[in-house]
mmCIF file of C-alpha atoms in Angstrom:
data_model
loop_
_atom_site.group_PDB
_atom_site.id
_atom_site.type_symbol
_atom_site.label_atom_id
_atom_site.label_comp_id
_atom_site.label_asym_id
_atom_site.label_seq_id
_atom_site.Cartn_x
_atom_site.Cartn_y
_atom_site.Cartn_z
ATOM 1 C CA MET A 1 -0.490 -3.009 -13.834
ATOM 2 C CA ARG A 2 -3.391 -1.685 -11.797
ATOM 3 C CA PHE A 3 -4.497 -3.119 -8.476
ATOM 4 C CA VAL A 4 -6.895 -2.227 -5.668
ATOM 5 C CA VAL A 5 -5.812 -1.722 -2.049
ATOM 6 C CA ARG A 6 -8.159 -1.468 0.929
ATOM 7 C CA VAL A 7 -6.633 1.148 3.274
ATOM 8 C CA THR A 8 -7.111 1.750 7.002
ATOM 9 C CA PRO A 9 -5.526 5.089 7.992
ATOM 10 C CA ASN A 10 -4.523 6.262 11.477
ATOM 11 C CA ALA A 11 -3.318 2.789 12.533
ATOM 12 C CA LYS A 12 -0.853 1.959 15.281
ATOM 13 C CA GLU A 13 1.712 0.828 12.680
ATOM 14 C CA THR A 14 2.070 0.601 8.927
ATOM 15 C CA ALA A 15 1.518 -2.931 7.630
ATOM 16 C CA PHE A 16 0.527 -4.703 4.418
ATOM 17 C CA PHE A 17 -1.424 -7.964 4.319
ATOM 18 C CA MET A 18 -3.876 -10.055 2.309
ATOM 19 C CA ARG A 19 -7.422 -10.678 3.525
ATOM 20 C CA ASP A 20 -9.718 -12.940 1.529
ATOM 21 C CA GLY A 21 -7.594 -12.389 -1.584
ATOM 22 C CA VAL A 22 -7.712 -8.586 -1.261
ATOM 23 C CA PHE A 23 -4.616 -6.392 -0.844
ATOM 24 C CA CYS A 24 -5.011 -4.469 2.433
ATOM 25 C CA CYS A 25 -2.890 -2.026 4.338
ATOM 26 C CA ARG A 26 -2.850 -0.150 7.602
ATOM 27 C CA LEU A 27 -1.188 3.249 7.576
ATOM 28 C CA LYS A 28 0.086 5.316 10.499
ATOM 29 C CA ALA A 29 -0.778 8.560 8.716
ATOM 30 C CA LYS A 30 -4.096 10.265 9.260
ATOM 31 C CA PRO A 31 -6.367 10.804 6.248
ATOM 32 C CA LEU A 32 -5.748 14.548 6.290
ATOM 33 C CA GLU A 33 -4.355 16.637 3.442
ATOM 34 C CA GLY A 34 -3.300 13.535 1.492
ATOM 35 C CA LYS A 35 -0.881 12.282 4.173
ATOM 36 C CA ALA A 36 -2.188 8.698 4.132
ATOM 37 C CA ASN A 37 -2.134 8.653 0.319
ATOM 38 C CA ARG A 38 1.490 9.819 0.278
ATOM 39 C CA GLU A 39 2.457 7.213 2.865
ATOM 40 C CA LEU A 40 0.799 4.472 0.787
ATOM 41 C CA GLU A 41 2.578 5.530 -2.414
ATOM 42 C CA GLU A 42 5.971 6.027 -0.739
ATOM 43 C CA THR A 43 5.947 2.850 1.349
ATOM 44 C CA LEU A 44 4.748 0.605 -1.472
ATOM 45 C CA SER A 45 7.160 2.213 -3.951
ATOM 46 C CA GLU A 46 10.080 1.611 -1.612
ATOM 47 C CA ALA A 47 9.066 -1.983 -0.864
ATOM 48 C CA LEU A 48 8.579 -2.832 -4.556
ATOM 49 C CA GLY A 49 11.497 -0.821 -5.880
ATOM 50 C CA LYS A 50 9.109 0.628 -8.474
ATOM 51 C CA LYS A 51 6.981 3.753 -8.492
ATOM 52 C CA VAL A 52 3.403 3.324 -7.255
ATOM 53 C CA LYS A 53 0.753 5.951 -7.938
ATOM 54 C CA ILE A 54 -2.864 6.219 -6.786
ATOM 55 C CA VAL A 55 -4.970 6.659 -9.924
ATOM 56 C CA ARG A 56 -8.429 6.425 -8.367
ATOM 57 C CA GLY A 57 -10.012 6.682 -4.929
ATOM 58 C CA ALA A 58 -7.891 9.455 -3.417
ATOM 59 C CA LYS A 59 -10.711 10.215 -0.947
ATOM 60 C CA SER A 60 -11.843 6.632 -0.501
ATOM 61 C CA ARG A 61 -10.513 3.753 1.575
ATOM 62 C CA GLU A 62 -10.483 1.612 -1.559
ATOM 63 C CA LYS A 63 -7.709 2.877 -3.811
ATOM 64 C CA THR A 64 -6.772 1.869 -7.329
ATOM 65 C CA CYS A 65 -3.020 2.068 -7.767
ATOM 66 C CA GLU A 66 -0.758 1.688 -10.773
ATOM 67 C CA THR A 67 2.810 0.362 -10.974
ATOM 68 C CA ASP A 68 5.262 -1.331 -13.330
ATOM 69 C CA ALA A 69 5.649 -4.199 -10.840
ATOM 70 C CA ASN A 70 3.962 -7.503 -11.609
ATOM 71 C CA GLU A 71 1.346 -9.331 -9.559
ATOM 72 C CA ASP A 72 3.883 -11.778 -8.106
ATOM 73 C CA ASP A 73 5.944 -8.865 -6.725
ATOM 74 C CA LEU A 74 2.819 -7.395 -5.110
ATOM 75 C CA LYS A 75 1.804 -10.706 -3.571
ATOM 76 C CA LYS A 76 5.281 -11.116 -2.057
ATOM 77 C CA ILE A 77 5.009 -7.718 -0.352
ATOM 78 C CA PHE A 78 1.479 -8.259 0.948
ATOM 79 C CA ASP A 79 2.083 -11.909 1.939
ATOM 80 C CA ALA A 80 5.277 -10.936 3.790
ATOM 81 C CA GLY A 81 3.459 -8.238 5.741
ATOM 82 C CA VAL A 82 5.997 -5.511 4.990
ATOM 83 C CA ALA A 83 5.802 -2.769 7.602
ATOM 84 C CA GLU A 84 7.458 0.596 7.969
ATOM 85 C CA PRO A 85 9.333 2.248 5.107
ATOM 86 C CA GLY A 86 12.703 0.651 4.443
ATOM 87 C CA GLN A 87 11.745 -2.877 5.475
ATOM 88 C CA LYS A 88 11.521 -5.220 2.516
ATOM 89 C CA GLY A 89 9.651 -8.520 2.902
ATOM 90 C CA GLN A 90 10.239 -9.738 6.423
#
């Protein structure tokens, strides 16, 4: 499935959340040399247990991602506010 994430790089901590029905995330990484994109893919992949890949918007704050996970799995991650790699739904 494909989904859109609104990204804020260079944040104090990495966190996922929903705002007005939109998937949003703050990333510690700076938007330099693809670091924030890698952090988004790696952190979401680890939290979901499925590979996540950015398929559109690599240089934009609004990214279209693709994964084998379903929408319910995504909502659980974003509703739980998963933060930092290795922390599943807390």
